[in-house]
């Protein structure tokens, strides 16, 4: 406890002792004071009336009434003054208590104001922290969204890549295992490439062509190893003419796959040539050469290059039909 | 009921015709709905108090009392001054002496002969008649002779047969030692030589029915003018004779104080009454005293001035003085009570402020 607080408590005790020592203001004292004034007024009025006559003065003096009346007045005044003193003491005590209560309340108000100021400071600091946290949260949210998107894209990409790889292996296994054996060897490659373009491989290849080179090599290797078709110097007319010998149903299928409007076919020289060859009625080298002279198609292909061309034209066709987004 | 004066006794002093003043005081109390719990009265005050205590309600009692006073019929008095009243009193005393000594009747006949010839003597006779035939008492005295009137007055107006259920009421009566001794004692007290003995305070509710009227009459029986009345074998005269120097008998507060009433309203019926409130240390007393004189034509004439206009004037004066004296005292009490209540409220709120846990809550901010 500080010296100041000790002094304050000592003062408080002294005031309390003083207040407790004051007589209690009884109702009787209040009435004796207020009503006593009216009683005194009555006596004073009578005294004034009696004092004007010599006879009444003598009678009152002889009978002692004037002295008795004066005694009543004095007693009332004395009691009234005593009541006034006690009333004043009580009022003073009450004022002291009220003033001290006011001081206490003022002190509390001051503390409350200080507390509110402190609270405002804390609030402002907290508000800033909240704002910073909000900004950080927004940054983190954005970062998380980006990372989430990135991860989702990565997962999608991995999934697509995996699907593409699986489809490529499945198609080549099917090809190698004789799944397309009823077709001519080069039509088999065309059909494998067509299936891959339409499937997950084509979707992934539009985004990432990483397996395209591998595909072309795999086509070349399979043609050579399984079908005995050389990797180099593959005459265009020779493998094209084999289409003429395909069964009618196969030709119909090929037409269904390749048939398109003229403008599109103009940008797909190899496939438009294949359409024309399919429509030939007989296996004629002359007719074949005639067709080849009309289109811009190399006369000799490497098997790898051929697969590249077929795949590329297949992709263009699908894109034109709005099936793949490159 | 007033918060600061919840239970109080009402004291009516004696003062003859000035008793109308007490109607005004009662009217003021009734207007504020402040109903006395007990009564004490001397002489005319005793009569007034009996009317109020025996009524079904205070308001009804005030109304009846006013009606009785307003119906008093008196002779038109030509000269109502001090000398004439003294002569009237002497005449009344002589007439009373004739009753005791019939041989003196010849003097009365001579006086009557003079009164028929001389106007002053006629006035003295009229005043004497008024004194001996106190209008209010005469109603009761007539009742003694007229069974029908008495029954109506006692049962319907005074309710004197049903005092067991009435508010407690005391009347003061002075134990008589004989007419001459009573008068001498009173004169000695008036001269400041020796005070009279204390009056007796008879509680009407507790004395026998057949003696109640005697007690009331005794309280107003001016020695030498009215006959003594006997109650419980004790002869009594006007209660105002007792403790005359300090008006203790004429303003009988003592029985109420002894009965435990700590708050009382005391109505004085004379200018500068010597009633001393400071004799009652533990009783809160509001005295109703006149602001203007009650003895406009002298003390003695005012005792017998029952003219209607004077009665009306006294009623109004009583009402105004009650309003002033009682009103100002109760206003002061109400103010102090209000201050105390406010101070208590302040203390309670401070205590709440000290214990509201605000300081501890503020520490959490550190």
XYZ file of C-alpha atoms in Angstrom:
692
model
C 0.000 0.000 0.000
C 1.399 3.381 -1.021
C 1.791 6.339 1.346
C -0.953 8.125 -0.538
C -3.364 5.204 -0.093
C -2.526 4.971 3.627
C -3.264 8.677 4.050
C -6.507 8.292 2.126
C -7.652 5.358 4.276
C -6.801 7.231 7.502
C -8.829 10.197 6.278
C -11.681 7.872 5.359
C -11.695 6.349 8.837
C -11.644 9.775 10.471
C -14.616 10.950 8.396
C -16.491 7.739 9.163
C -15.852 8.242 12.866
C -17.084 11.830 12.656
C -20.232 10.865 10.766
C -21.014 8.094 13.243
C -20.649 10.508 16.152
C -23.382 12.805 14.816
C -26.762 12.389 16.576
C -29.458 10.812 14.449
C -31.955 13.345 13.191
C -35.231 12.144 14.700
C -38.625 12.960 13.211
C -39.459 14.670 16.492
C -36.557 17.107 16.061
C -37.741 18.064 12.583
C -41.312 18.603 13.744
C -40.153 20.461 16.878
C -38.151 22.794 14.659
C -40.793 23.483 12.014
C -43.848 23.398 14.266
C -41.878 25.068 17.088
C -41.508 28.152 14.903
C -45.298 28.315 14.537
C -45.741 27.883 18.289
C -43.219 30.645 18.925
C -44.985 32.907 16.436
C -48.220 32.364 18.398
C -46.530 33.331 21.673
C -44.784 36.350 20.146
C -48.070 37.576 18.645
C -49.813 37.294 22.037
C -46.883 39.006 23.763
C -47.105 41.900 21.331
C -50.855 42.219 21.947
C -50.447 42.066 25.719
C -47.597 44.538 25.857
C -49.713 47.391 24.517
C -51.937 47.669 27.595
C -50.668 48.739 30.995
C -53.223 46.578 32.812
C -52.372 43.433 30.849
C -48.638 44.076 31.365
C -49.162 44.359 35.118
C -51.433 41.292 35.267
C -48.988 39.187 33.196
C -46.070 40.361 35.334
C -47.893 39.641 38.590
C -49.223 36.258 37.514
C -45.886 35.347 35.963
C -47.533 34.686 32.573
C -45.185 36.975 30.698
C -42.156 35.196 32.191
C -43.728 31.816 31.484
C -44.512 32.816 27.913
C -40.959 34.079 27.451
C -39.706 30.801 28.844
C -41.844 28.941 26.245
C -40.397 31.101 23.478
C -36.840 30.587 24.744
C -37.349 26.851 25.095
C -38.769 26.583 21.599
C -35.938 28.633 20.172
C -33.374 26.604 22.073
C -34.845 23.281 20.993
C -35.264 24.611 17.494
C -31.648 25.732 17.331
C -30.512 22.378 18.682
C -32.591 20.598 16.037
C -31.158 22.962 13.430
C -27.634 22.148 14.568
C -28.257 18.411 14.361
C -30.019 18.816 11.031
C -27.089 20.857 9.722
C -24.626 18.271 11.027
C -26.600 15.543 9.305
C -26.791 17.589 6.122
C -23.054 18.309 6.301
C -22.327 14.633 6.863
C -24.628 13.789 4.010
C -22.863 16.326 1.816
C -19.470 14.913 2.753
C -20.673 11.424 1.912
C -22.218 12.653 -1.317
C -19.070 14.548 -2.293
C -16.909 11.543 -1.511
C -19.301 9.323 -3.434
C -19.093 11.792 -6.300
C -15.292 11.724 -6.086
C -15.378 7.922 -6.071
C -17.739 7.841 -9.036
C -15.578 10.407 -10.856
C -12.510 8.289 -10.173
C -14.335 5.220 -11.434
C -15.497 7.171 -14.455
C -11.903 8.219 -15.104
C -10.766 4.609 -14.773
C -13.561 3.522 -17.035
C -12.573 6.127 -19.607
C -8.963 4.992 -19.385
C -10.152 1.431 -19.724
C -12.217 2.362 -22.741
C -9.217 4.156 -24.254
C -7.138 1.059 -23.636
C -9.904 -0.995 -25.126
C -10.004 1.283 -28.160
C -6.240 0.906 -28.601
C -6.567 -2.839 -28.290
C -9.445 -2.779 -30.689
C -7.522 -0.758 -33.235
C -4.500 -3.071 -32.906
C -6.767 -6.071 -33.172
C -8.486 -4.549 -36.168
C -5.123 -4.106 -37.883
C -4.149 -7.640 -37.009
C -7.435 -8.906 -38.326
C -6.940 -6.934 -41.524
C -3.447 -8.330 -41.933
C -4.701 -11.786 -41.153
C -7.495 -11.339 -43.646
C -5.023 -10.262 -46.295
C -2.803 -13.215 -45.424
C -5.795 -15.495 -45.521
C -6.766 -14.180 -48.922
C -3.161 -14.659 -50.119
C -3.107 -18.163 -48.700
C -6.480 -18.901 -50.199
C -5.305 -17.720 -53.572
C -2.086 -19.664 -53.180
C -3.988 -22.725 -52.106
C -6.393 -22.362 -55.014
C -3.506 -22.066 -57.411
C -1.696 -24.992 -55.869
C -4.873 -26.974 -55.795
C -5.490 -26.163 -59.451
C -1.946 -27.028 -60.242
C -2.173 -30.336 -58.419
C -5.477 -31.082 -60.066
C -3.952 -30.262 -63.443
C -0.969 -32.399 -62.616
C -3.214 -35.240 -61.523
C -5.298 -34.797 -64.654
C -2.159 -34.712 -66.740
C -0.792 -37.808 -65.026
C -4.101 -39.494 -65.476
C -4.264 -38.519 -69.146
C -0.668 -39.558 -69.676
C -1.300 -42.836 -67.986
C -4.464 -43.401 -70.031
C -2.646 -42.443 -73.212
C 0.215 -44.811 -72.466
C -2.145 -47.601 -71.535
C -4.206 -47.116 -74.692
C -1.092 -46.998 -76.849
C 0.175 -50.246 -75.350
C -3.246 -51.847 -75.589
C -3.657 -50.882 -79.258
C -0.186 -52.031 -80.177
C -0.628 -55.266 -78.216
C -3.919 -55.787 -80.045
C -2.236 -55.018 -83.381
C 0.726 -57.243 -82.607
C -1.580 -59.960 -81.393
C -3.509 -59.965 -84.700
C -6.506 -58.006 -83.620
C -6.574 -56.268 -87.003
C -5.348 -59.247 -88.985
C -8.294 -59.163 -91.377
C -7.073 -55.842 -92.762
C -4.086 -55.141 -94.957
C -0.952 -54.306 -92.933
C -0.946 -50.604 -93.669
C -4.703 -50.332 -93.071
C -4.044 -52.056 -89.777
C -1.642 -49.233 -88.874
C -4.199 -46.677 -90.070
C -6.869 -48.199 -87.872
C -4.535 -48.318 -84.835
C -3.599 -44.692 -85.354
C -7.268 -43.796 -85.863
C -8.257 -45.576 -82.611
C -5.458 -43.813 -80.709
C -6.461 -40.419 -82.152
C -10.053 -40.906 -81.067
C -9.139 -42.176 -77.615
C -7.238 -40.980 -74.515
C -3.996 -41.002 -76.466
C -5.407 -38.390 -78.857
C -6.598 -36.239 -75.941
C -3.208 -36.362 -74.222
C -1.332 -35.949 -77.494
C -3.211 -32.692 -78.116
C -1.773 -31.368 -74.853
C 1.593 -33.113 -74.775
C 2.962 -34.838 -77.877
C 5.700 -36.605 -75.934
C 4.607 -40.091 -77.079
C 4.173 -39.146 -80.723
C 7.749 -39.929 -81.687
C 7.615 -43.184 -79.745
C 4.344 -44.063 -81.504
C 5.844 -43.503 -84.916
C 8.822 -45.682 -84.071
C 6.579 -48.356 -82.635
C 4.554 -48.351 -85.879
C 7.721 -48.687 -87.944
C 9.077 -51.472 -85.727
C 5.817 -53.403 -85.726
C 5.392 -53.098 -89.514
C 8.902 -54.393 -90.001
C 9.074 -57.081 -87.343
C 5.595 -58.483 -87.580
C 4.490 -57.653 -91.116
C 7.843 -57.627 -92.866
C 7.348 -54.167 -94.322
C 10.640 -52.317 -94.675
C 11.238 -49.190 -92.753
C 12.455 -47.298 -95.763
C 11.462 -46.928 -99.404
C 7.895 -47.923 -99.050
C 6.256 -47.069 -102.420
C 3.035 -45.164 -101.964
C 1.236 -46.802 -104.884
C 2.112 -50.250 -103.647
C 0.612 -49.955 -100.148
C -2.259 -47.811 -101.425
C -3.290 -50.417 -103.977
C -3.660 -53.000 -101.257
C -6.743 -51.003 -100.219
C -8.465 -51.974 -103.443
C -8.334 -55.581 -102.390
C -10.042 -54.930 -99.052
C -13.390 -56.427 -98.446
C -16.415 -54.308 -99.273
C -17.363 -53.918 -95.616
C -13.871 -52.712 -94.788
C -14.050 -50.225 -97.630
C -17.425 -49.020 -96.392
C -15.941 -48.544 -92.939
C -13.012 -46.644 -94.411
C -15.353 -44.369 -96.344
C -17.358 -43.743 -93.204
C -14.200 -42.748 -91.377
C -12.673 -40.588 -94.077
C -15.657 -39.133 -95.980
C -15.851 -35.416 -95.475
C -16.562 -32.203 -97.392
C -14.275 -31.231 -100.233
C -12.607 -28.302 -98.488
C -11.488 -30.552 -95.634
C -10.308 -33.291 -97.862
C -8.141 -30.796 -99.739
C -6.101 -30.281 -96.611
C -5.803 -34.049 -96.036
C -4.006 -35.250 -99.192
C -3.084 -38.705 -97.931
C -6.524 -39.597 -96.623
C -8.323 -38.098 -99.641
C -6.061 -40.261 -101.785
C -6.996 -43.272 -99.735
C -10.684 -42.507 -100.358
C -10.103 -42.320 -104.057
C -8.155 -45.597 -104.052
C -10.875 -47.361 -102.146
C -13.342 -46.340 -104.800
C -11.225 -47.889 -107.554
C -12.957 -50.838 -109.110
C -9.899 -52.835 -110.051
C -6.347 -53.331 -108.908
C -4.639 -51.197 -111.557
C -1.201 -49.663 -111.210
C -2.079 -47.302 -113.998
C -5.089 -45.935 -112.216
C -3.034 -45.638 -109.074
C -0.381 -43.570 -110.776
C -3.074 -41.429 -112.309
C -4.454 -40.685 -108.873
C -1.036 -39.959 -107.413
C -0.262 -37.427 -110.084
C -3.350 -35.452 -109.100
C -2.455 -35.110 -105.425
C 0.465 -33.784 -103.454
C 1.547 -37.044 -101.919
C 5.136 -38.318 -101.764
C 5.677 -41.346 -103.967
C 7.858 -43.096 -101.367
C 7.475 -43.066 -97.604
C 9.462 -44.233 -94.690
C 7.174 -46.282 -92.492
C 7.788 -43.889 -89.598
C 7.042 -40.899 -91.784
C 3.877 -42.532 -93.060
C 2.596 -43.067 -89.557
C 3.400 -39.425 -88.785
C 1.364 -38.258 -91.796
C -1.577 -40.490 -91.080
C -1.680 -39.452 -87.451
C -1.375 -35.775 -88.291
C -4.199 -35.878 -90.840
C -6.324 -37.888 -88.447
C -5.815 -35.221 -85.791
C -6.686 -32.425 -88.229
C -9.866 -34.222 -89.176
C -10.921 -34.727 -85.602
C -10.103 -31.155 -84.736
C -12.193 -29.917 -87.645
C -15.054 -31.961 -86.333
C -14.572 -30.320 -82.953
C -13.674 -33.531 -81.205
C -10.223 -32.547 -79.927
C -8.888 -29.290 -78.576
C -5.297 -28.876 -79.539
C -52.480 7.781 5.868
C -49.256 9.753 5.739
C -46.010 7.751 5.578
C -44.402 9.854 8.297
C -47.529 10.024 10.445
C -49.132 6.637 9.941
C -50.731 6.287 13.370
C -51.539 9.364 15.389
C -53.776 10.645 18.132
C -55.831 13.819 17.910
C -56.163 16.158 20.895
C -58.953 18.729 21.029
C -58.586 21.463 23.644
C -61.468 23.115 25.424
C -62.520 26.638 24.557
C -66.287 27.034 24.438
C -67.616 28.447 21.199
C -64.083 28.447 19.793
C -64.571 24.664 19.429
C -65.815 25.364 15.887
C -62.143 25.933 15.056
C -61.583 22.187 15.634
C -64.101 21.344 12.904
C -61.863 23.165 10.429
C -58.850 21.150 11.623
C -60.814 17.893 11.271
C -61.969 18.943 7.810
C -58.359 19.436 6.728
C -57.334 16.020 8.072
C -60.308 14.424 6.295
C -59.422 16.185 3.048
C -55.965 14.580 3.209
C -57.420 11.236 4.313
C -55.337 11.367 7.464
C -57.530 9.572 9.980
C -56.694 9.728 13.697
C -56.431 6.426 15.527
C -57.380 7.836 18.934
C -58.834 10.974 20.444
C -58.588 12.995 23.615
C -60.566 16.107 24.443
C -61.467 18.531 27.147
C -64.736 20.430 27.524
C -66.018 21.399 24.055
C -63.092 19.444 22.628
C -64.398 16.341 24.377
C -67.793 16.773 22.744
C -66.227 17.253 19.320
C -63.971 14.242 19.822
C -66.910 12.039 20.833
C -68.713 12.887 17.596
C -65.642 11.889 15.542
C -64.708 8.764 17.504
C -68.223 7.347 17.443
C -68.931 7.983 13.757
C -68.905 5.130 11.208
C -66.019 6.861 9.446
C -63.877 9.891 10.120
C -65.242 11.719 7.092
C -68.803 10.960 8.206
C -67.979 12.160 11.731
C -66.591 15.455 10.433
C -69.698 15.946 8.340
C -72.052 15.252 11.271
C -70.093 17.481 13.604
C -70.265 20.388 11.190
C -74.011 19.863 10.792
C -74.592 19.902 14.570
C -72.630 23.139 14.937
C -74.405 24.803 12.044
C -77.859 24.010 13.469
C -77.209 25.691 16.824
C -79.875 28.319 17.423
C -78.998 31.173 19.759
C -80.453 34.481 20.702
C -79.124 37.535 18.960
C -76.667 39.061 21.393
C -76.621 42.818 21.554
C -73.398 43.406 23.448
C -70.870 40.624 23.646
C -67.991 42.290 25.462
C -65.840 41.401 28.440
C -67.765 43.372 31.058
C -71.128 42.064 29.940
C -69.897 38.455 29.984
C -68.474 38.930 33.524
C -71.827 40.345 34.651
C -73.562 37.480 32.899
C -71.341 34.993 34.720
C -72.147 36.681 38.065
C -75.838 36.510 37.212
C -75.523 32.872 36.279
C -73.722 32.157 39.556
C -76.501 33.927 41.502
C -79.107 31.913 39.653
C -77.166 28.788 40.498
C -77.107 29.972 44.153
C -80.885 30.359 44.073
C -81.181 26.696 43.120
C -79.153 25.799 46.204
C -80.769 28.461 48.460
C -84.421 29.058 47.417
C -84.664 31.956 49.869
C -82.658 34.107 47.470
C -85.383 33.878 44.814
C -86.612 37.336 45.755
C -83.397 38.845 44.370
C -83.926 37.086 41.081
C -87.439 38.446 40.832
C -86.110 41.943 41.501
C -83.476 41.487 38.786
C -86.091 40.337 36.311
C -88.144 43.446 37.096
C -85.094 45.659 36.411
C -84.269 43.743 33.238
C -87.710 44.468 31.891
C -87.081 48.192 32.361
C -83.339 48.678 31.733
C -81.742 47.507 28.439
C -78.282 46.813 29.947
C -79.811 44.574 32.578
C -81.734 42.771 29.821
C -78.486 42.135 27.932
C -76.852 40.762 31.099
C -79.776 38.427 31.531
C -79.531 37.256 27.915
C -75.805 36.564 28.238
C -76.368 34.752 31.494
C -78.972 32.622 29.765
C -76.575 31.875 26.904
C -73.844 30.863 29.364
C -76.057 28.623 31.394
C -77.685 27.220 28.295
C -74.542 26.313 26.409
C -76.058 25.592 22.992
C -74.290 22.297 22.475
C -74.711 21.154 26.054
C -78.275 22.326 26.102
C -79.002 19.843 23.370
C -77.783 17.130 25.680
C -79.577 18.662 28.669
C -82.790 18.836 26.680
C -82.186 15.216 25.870
C -82.187 14.410 29.552
C -85.765 15.681 29.663
C -86.840 14.349 26.310
C -86.348 10.615 25.922
C -86.998 10.649 22.197
C -84.434 13.363 21.477
C -81.887 11.805 23.790
C -82.186 8.437 22.166
C -81.707 9.899 18.690
C -78.736 12.012 19.752
C -76.980 9.259 21.640
C -77.629 6.418 19.271
C -77.560 8.101 15.905
C -75.190 10.986 16.315
C -72.958 10.365 19.260
C -73.183 6.605 19.062
C -72.474 6.683 22.748
C -73.984 3.247 23.351
C -71.565 1.659 20.936
C -68.318 3.102 22.255
C -66.744 -0.344 22.652
C -66.212 -0.436 18.912
C -65.321 3.233 18.543
C -61.790 4.608 18.336
C -60.126 4.964 21.744
C -61.200 8.260 23.268
C -60.333 9.993 26.524
C -62.012 13.020 28.077
C -60.408 15.076 30.779
C -62.409 15.884 33.906
C -61.326 17.638 37.071
C -62.100 15.853 40.353
C -64.230 18.391 42.179
C -63.575 19.383 45.761
C -66.721 21.488 45.934
C -67.777 24.485 43.842
C -66.090 27.147 45.968
C -62.827 25.249 46.314
C -62.749 24.511 42.596
C -63.229 28.184 41.728
C -60.618 29.308 44.274
C -58.122 26.731 43.018
C -58.660 27.892 39.444
C -58.242 31.559 40.390
C -55.047 30.772 42.316
C -53.666 28.936 39.304
C -54.679 31.867 37.057
C -52.838 34.222 39.419
C -49.726 32.100 39.150
C -49.775 31.332 42.878
C -50.436 27.623 42.822
C -51.260 25.264 39.976
C -54.337 23.077 40.147
C -54.123 19.330 40.484
C -53.981 17.120 37.426
C -57.288 16.305 35.724
C -58.430 12.733 35.402
C -58.494 11.216 31.956
C -61.552 9.030 31.535
C -61.517 6.548 28.666
C -65.099 6.517 27.419
C -64.744 3.093 25.792
C -64.056 1.506 29.163
C -66.544 3.170 31.481
C -70.114 1.996 31.914
C -72.608 3.045 29.245
C -74.879 4.857 31.649
C -71.986 6.986 32.955
C -70.557 7.970 29.596
C -72.872 10.949 29.157
C -72.002 12.143 32.670
C -68.321 11.944 31.817
C -68.839 14.053 28.692
C -70.949 16.592 30.593
C -68.413 16.640 33.418
C -65.628 17.516 31.010
C -67.555 20.678 30.038
C -69.043 21.580 33.390
C -67.683 25.063 34.166
C -67.518 25.340 37.990
C -70.206 27.593 39.365
C -72.153 27.592 36.101
C -72.959 23.910 35.552
C -73.680 21.120 37.940
C -70.963 18.687 38.877
C -71.235 15.252 37.262
C -70.500 12.003 39.060
C -68.636 9.171 37.402
C -67.716 6.038 39.352
C -68.763 7.865 42.498
C -66.338 10.731 41.861
C -67.753 14.220 41.304
C -66.165 15.985 38.329
C -66.157 19.442 36.762
C -64.594 20.904 33.599
C -61.350 19.069 32.734
C -59.769 22.373 31.720
C -59.425 23.258 35.406
C -56.686 20.645 35.986
C -53.018 21.559 35.484
C -54.245 25.018 34.511
C -50.841 26.761 34.384
C -49.564 24.455 31.630
C -52.985 23.722 30.084
C -52.453 20.013 30.741
C -56.114 19.432 31.583
C -57.468 21.667 28.868
C -55.183 20.092 26.248
C -55.212 16.451 27.356
C -52.302 14.900 25.479
C -51.182 12.857 28.491
C -53.647 9.920 28.114
C -52.604 9.390 24.480
C -48.905 9.418 25.428
C -49.546 6.972 28.257
C -51.470 4.745 25.837
C -48.390 4.596 23.625
C -49.227 7.035 20.840
C -45.888 8.474 19.726
C -47.328 10.840 17.112
C -50.068 13.340 17.941
C -51.806 16.365 16.511
C -52.730 18.864 19.223
C -55.288 21.574 18.560
C -55.034 24.610 20.855
C -58.100 26.780 21.271
C -56.641 29.916 22.787
C -54.130 32.528 21.734
C -50.674 31.735 23.083
C -51.734 28.548 24.867
C -49.286 27.550 27.610
C -49.373 23.923 26.517
C -45.749 22.808 26.577
C -44.787 20.254 23.923
C -41.341 19.788 25.495
C -42.868 18.011 28.487
C -43.381 15.019 26.194
C -39.850 13.952 25.307
C -40.721 10.879 23.282
C -43.758 12.121 21.430
C -43.744 13.807 18.054
C -46.294 16.583 18.344
C -47.736 18.809 15.680
C -49.547 21.701 17.307
C -52.210 23.575 15.437
C -52.119 27.147 16.680
C -53.943 30.184 15.365
C -52.100 32.584 13.098
C -54.752 35.250 13.857
C -56.371 35.822 17.229
C -59.185 33.538 18.359
C -60.248 36.079 21.012
C -61.382 38.831 18.719
C -63.720 40.358 21.330
C -61.857 39.136 24.382
C -61.217 35.748 25.944
C -64.480 35.406 27.862
C -66.858 36.592 25.093
C -65.223 34.224 22.635
C -66.233 31.321 24.857
C -69.914 32.037 24.277
C -70.004 33.556 20.801
C -72.051 30.940 18.927
C -73.231 33.220 16.143
C -73.346 31.329 12.805
C -71.000 33.772 11.083
C -68.474 33.409 13.891
C -68.730 29.616 13.732
C -68.115 29.718 9.981
C -65.157 32.050 10.472
C -63.630 29.739 13.081
C -64.083 26.658 10.863
C -62.256 28.406 8.018
C -59.532 29.609 10.382
C -59.058 26.095 11.758
C -58.760 24.639 8.276
C -56.174 27.238 7.207
C -54.108 26.879 10.387
C -54.183 23.065 10.137
C -53.037 23.263 6.562
C -50.206 25.584 7.564
C -49.061 23.840 10.751
C -49.593 20.172 9.798
C -48.760 20.671 6.143
C -45.413 22.388 6.772
C -44.320 19.824 9.364
C -45.202 16.848 7.193
C -43.563 18.465 4.188
C -40.336 18.769 6.191
C -40.621 15.120 7.284
C -41.263 14.000 3.724
C -38.236 15.932 2.498
C -35.970 14.339 5.103
C -37.386 10.886 4.353
C -36.843 11.491 0.644
C -33.261 12.551 1.369
C -32.641 9.415 3.405
C -34.086 7.216 0.687
C -31.901 8.946 -1.904
C -28.830 8.521 0.318
C -29.602 4.816 0.740
C -30.060 4.481 -2.996
C -26.707 6.185 -3.489
C -25.040 3.755 -1.053
C -26.638 0.762 -2.775
C -25.513 1.908 -6.204
C -21.987 2.603 -4.916
C -21.862 -0.907 -3.487
C -22.985 -2.313 -6.812
C -20.314 -0.213 -8.515
C -17.643 -1.515 -6.151
C -18.627 -5.131 -6.673
C -19.399 -5.187 -10.367
C -16.058 -6.847 -11.244
C -15.115 -4.037 -13.605
C -11.620 -3.633 -12.125
C -10.843 -7.317 -12.616
C -12.183 -7.148 -16.143
C -9.955 -4.146 -16.891
C -6.905 -6.063 -15.693
C -7.522 -8.536 -18.499
C -6.633 -5.745 -20.924
C -3.117 -5.397 -19.464
